[in-house]
Amino acid sequence: MRLLATWMLLLTLFCAQSTAAQVIVNDSANGFPLPAQELRLIFSMQKVYWPDGQKIQVFILSPNSETHKDFCFQQLDMMPYMLQRRWDRLVFSGTGERPIILTSEAEMQDRISKTPGSIGYIADSIKNDDFTMTWSVYEADR
């Protein structure tokens, strides 16, 4: 019985990692490495330009969505409310802005494919000709 419980736990952990939110970027920003620290800076709106000087346009899903929460926990190693506080601080101090909130993953894919320098995330491992899926932060850093 203990062996069965152990296998079920391992299977659950494996399945949870395989459905993690994946970062996607527009082709114009493709080729730049995105280690965990860089990704945190980009999504907290503290890094606003790609290395080639192009402005970064950040898209997110609704902060109440499960995909957004999973992305914050798994890719950014942050609680969603911490990210919200950083955006609020930037907006209220007049030194920055919030990312653009989208309603669905389909809209996320569409906007990223049409916006140069854009970055966002989706739950599924989908690849489209108009944008490139980046690697998981966990695979890149660990």
mmCIF file of C-alpha atoms in Angstrom:
data_model
loop_
_atom_site.group_PDB
_atom_site.id
_atom_site.type_symbol
_atom_site.label_atom_id
_atom_site.label_comp_id
_atom_site.label_asym_id
_atom_site.label_seq_id
_atom_site.Cartn_x
_atom_site.Cartn_y
_atom_site.Cartn_z
ATOM 1 C CA MET A 1 0.000 0.000 0.000
ATOM 2 C CA ARG A 2 2.848 2.374 0.848
ATOM 3 C CA LEU A 3 4.489 1.639 -2.504
ATOM 4 C CA LEU A 4 1.248 2.484 -4.323
ATOM 5 C CA ALA A 5 0.936 5.767 -2.421
ATOM 6 C CA THR A 6 4.538 6.657 -3.273
ATOM 7 C CA TRP A 7 3.984 5.992 -6.978
ATOM 8 C CA MET A 8 0.775 8.020 -6.980
ATOM 9 C CA LEU A 9 2.590 10.954 -5.363
ATOM 10 C CA LEU A 10 5.405 10.782 -7.920
ATOM 11 C CA LEU A 11 2.925 10.579 -10.782
ATOM 12 C CA THR A 12 1.037 13.604 -9.462
ATOM 13 C CA LEU A 13 4.227 15.641 -9.146
ATOM 14 C CA PHE A 14 5.358 14.649 -12.627
ATOM 15 C CA CYS A 15 1.996 15.556 -14.202
ATOM 16 C CA ALA A 16 1.880 18.907 -12.379
ATOM 17 C CA GLN A 17 5.302 19.899 -13.727
ATOM 18 C CA SER A 18 4.452 18.886 -17.299
ATOM 19 C CA THR A 19 1.403 21.192 -17.361
ATOM 20 C CA ALA A 20 3.234 24.213 -15.993
ATOM 21 C CA ALA A 21 2.757 27.583 -17.650
ATOM 22 C CA GLN A 22 5.249 28.180 -20.446
ATOM 23 C CA VAL A 23 6.774 31.499 -21.440
ATOM 24 C CA ILE A 24 6.230 32.612 -25.027
ATOM 25 C CA VAL A 25 7.900 35.489 -26.847
ATOM 26 C CA ASN A 26 7.471 37.187 -30.196
ATOM 27 C CA ASP A 27 9.943 36.149 -32.900
ATOM 28 C CA SER A 28 11.528 39.618 -32.797
ATOM 29 C CA ALA A 29 12.728 38.907 -29.240
ATOM 30 C CA ASN A 30 13.725 35.306 -29.887
ATOM 31 C CA GLY A 31 17.238 34.211 -29.062
ATOM 32 C CA PHE A 32 17.657 36.044 -25.778
ATOM 33 C CA PRO A 33 18.271 33.787 -22.793
ATOM 34 C CA LEU A 34 15.686 34.058 -20.042
ATOM 35 C CA PRO A 35 17.108 32.845 -16.739
ATOM 36 C CA ALA A 36 14.785 32.985 -13.726
ATOM 37 C CA GLN A 37 16.161 36.303 -12.473
ATOM 38 C CA GLU A 38 15.687 37.994 -15.883
ATOM 39 C CA LEU A 39 12.162 36.634 -16.134
ATOM 40 C CA ARG A 40 11.305 38.016 -12.681
ATOM 41 C CA LEU A 41 12.639 41.441 -13.670
ATOM 42 C CA ILE A 42 10.675 41.453 -16.916
ATOM 43 C CA PHE A 43 7.356 40.411 -15.389
ATOM 44 C CA SER A 44 7.762 42.738 -12.407
ATOM 45 C CA MET A 45 8.203 45.542 -14.996
ATOM 46 C CA GLN A 46 11.686 46.431 -13.752
ATOM 47 C CA LYS A 47 13.438 45.453 -16.990
ATOM 48 C CA VAL A 48 11.775 47.231 -19.902
ATOM 49 C CA TYR A 49 14.167 46.710 -22.843
ATOM 50 C CA TRP A 50 15.563 43.617 -24.573
ATOM 51 C CA PRO A 51 19.367 43.487 -24.994
ATOM 52 C CA ASP A 52 19.018 44.815 -28.562
ATOM 53 C CA GLY A 53 17.244 47.966 -27.283
ATOM 54 C CA GLN A 54 13.714 46.950 -28.275
ATOM 55 C CA LYS A 55 10.994 47.778 -25.710
ATOM 56 C CA ILE A 56 9.499 44.779 -23.900
ATOM 57 C CA GLN A 57 5.693 44.535 -23.986
ATOM 58 C CA VAL A 58 4.455 42.272 -21.173
ATOM 59 C CA PHE A 59 1.115 40.477 -21.425
ATOM 60 C CA ILE A 60 -0.458 38.514 -18.581
ATOM 61 C CA LEU A 61 -3.674 36.621 -18.019
ATOM 62 C CA SER A 62 -6.161 37.713 -15.380
ATOM 63 C CA PRO A 63 -4.485 37.739 -11.947
ATOM 64 C CA ASN A 64 -7.346 35.549 -10.692
ATOM 65 C CA SER A 65 -6.743 32.810 -13.280
ATOM 66 C CA GLU A 66 -5.137 29.511 -12.336
ATOM 67 C CA THR A 67 -2.624 29.830 -15.186
ATOM 68 C CA HIS A 68 -1.407 33.168 -13.811
ATOM 69 C CA LYS A 69 -1.076 31.748 -10.302
ATOM 70 C CA ASP A 70 0.781 28.681 -11.595
ATOM 71 C CA PHE A 71 3.083 30.884 -13.658
ATOM 72 C CA CYS A 72 3.929 33.054 -10.651
ATOM 73 C CA PHE A 73 4.623 30.070 -8.409
ATOM 74 C CA GLN A 74 6.459 27.823 -10.862
ATOM 75 C CA GLN A 75 8.303 30.158 -13.214
ATOM 76 C CA LEU A 76 8.845 33.317 -11.157
ATOM 77 C CA ASP A 77 9.096 31.720 -7.702
ATOM 78 C CA MET A 78 6.822 34.493 -6.402
ATOM 79 C CA MET A 79 3.411 34.760 -4.853
ATOM 80 C CA PRO A 80 0.935 36.514 -7.196
ATOM 81 C CA TYR A 81 0.183 39.226 -4.624
ATOM 82 C CA MET A 82 3.895 40.123 -4.456
ATOM 83 C CA LEU A 83 3.929 40.749 -8.187
ATOM 84 C CA GLN A 84 0.771 42.863 -7.893
ATOM 85 C CA ARG A 85 2.389 44.956 -5.133
ATOM 86 C CA ARG A 86 5.413 45.651 -7.332
ATOM 87 C CA TRP A 87 3.175 46.838 -10.171
ATOM 88 C CA ASP A 88 1.152 49.006 -7.781
ATOM 89 C CA ARG A 89 4.330 50.582 -6.400
ATOM 90 C CA LEU A 90 5.571 51.418 -9.911
ATOM 91 C CA VAL A 91 2.246 52.907 -10.996
ATOM 92 C CA PHE A 92 1.635 54.914 -7.837
ATOM 93 C CA SER A 93 5.169 56.315 -7.828
ATOM 94 C CA GLY A 94 4.859 57.252 -11.505
ATOM 95 C CA THR A 95 7.960 55.290 -12.505
ATOM 96 C CA GLY A 96 6.317 52.458 -14.419
ATOM 97 C CA GLU A 97 3.194 50.752 -15.630
ATOM 98 C CA ARG A 98 1.318 47.479 -15.226
ATOM 99 C CA PRO A 99 1.424 44.756 -17.859
ATOM 100 C CA ILE A 100 -1.507 44.405 -20.233
ATOM 101 C CA ILE A 101 -4.108 41.946 -18.925
ATOM 102 C CA LEU A 102 -5.665 39.601 -21.494
ATOM 103 C CA THR A 103 -8.740 37.417 -21.129
ATOM 104 C CA SER A 104 -7.659 34.112 -22.711
ATOM 105 C CA GLU A 105 -4.698 32.083 -23.901
ATOM 106 C CA ALA A 106 -5.925 32.400 -27.489
ATOM 107 C CA GLU A 107 -5.853 36.182 -27.159
ATOM 108 C CA MET A 108 -2.386 35.900 -25.556
ATOM 109 C CA GLN A 109 -1.067 33.937 -28.538
ATOM 110 C CA ASP A 110 -2.648 36.359 -30.998
ATOM 111 C CA ARG A 111 -1.318 39.517 -29.309
ATOM 112 C CA ILE A 112 2.188 38.109 -28.852
ATOM 113 C CA SER A 113 2.383 37.012 -32.476
ATOM 114 C CA LYS A 114 1.431 40.544 -33.604
ATOM 115 C CA THR A 115 3.400 42.664 -31.095
ATOM 116 C CA PRO A 116 7.172 42.972 -31.612
ATOM 117 C CA GLY A 117 9.180 42.537 -28.406
ATOM 118 C CA SER A 118 6.282 40.988 -26.518
ATOM 119 C CA ILE A 119 6.381 38.287 -23.861
ATOM 120 C CA GLY A 120 3.678 36.328 -22.063
ATOM 121 C CA TYR A 121 2.763 32.809 -21.013
ATOM 122 C CA ILE A 122 0.297 30.029 -21.736
ATOM 123 C CA ALA A 123 -0.612 26.825 -19.933
ATOM 124 C CA ASP A 124 -0.256 24.434 -22.841
ATOM 125 C CA SER A 125 2.887 23.460 -24.701
ATOM 126 C CA ILE A 126 1.717 24.859 -28.035
ATOM 127 C CA LYS A 127 4.010 25.996 -30.803
ATOM 128 C CA ASN A 128 2.856 28.385 -33.502
ATOM 129 C CA ASP A 129 4.717 29.744 -36.540
ATOM 130 C CA ASP A 130 4.218 33.347 -35.375
ATOM 131 C CA PHE A 131 5.918 33.034 -31.990
ATOM 132 C CA THR A 132 8.499 30.879 -30.332
ATOM 133 C CA MET A 133 8.096 28.915 -27.140
ATOM 134 C CA THR A 134 10.982 29.456 -24.776
ATOM 135 C CA TRP A 135 12.256 26.812 -22.421
ATOM 136 C CA SER A 136 10.993 26.365 -18.935
ATOM 137 C CA VAL A 137 12.972 28.355 -16.386
ATOM 138 C CA TYR A 138 13.466 25.199 -14.364
ATOM 139 C CA GLU A 139 15.065 23.461 -17.332
ATOM 140 C CA ALA A 140 17.298 26.447 -18.090
ATOM 141 C CA ASP A 141 18.480 27.208 -14.566
ATOM 142 C CA ARG A 142 18.546 23.912 -12.771
#
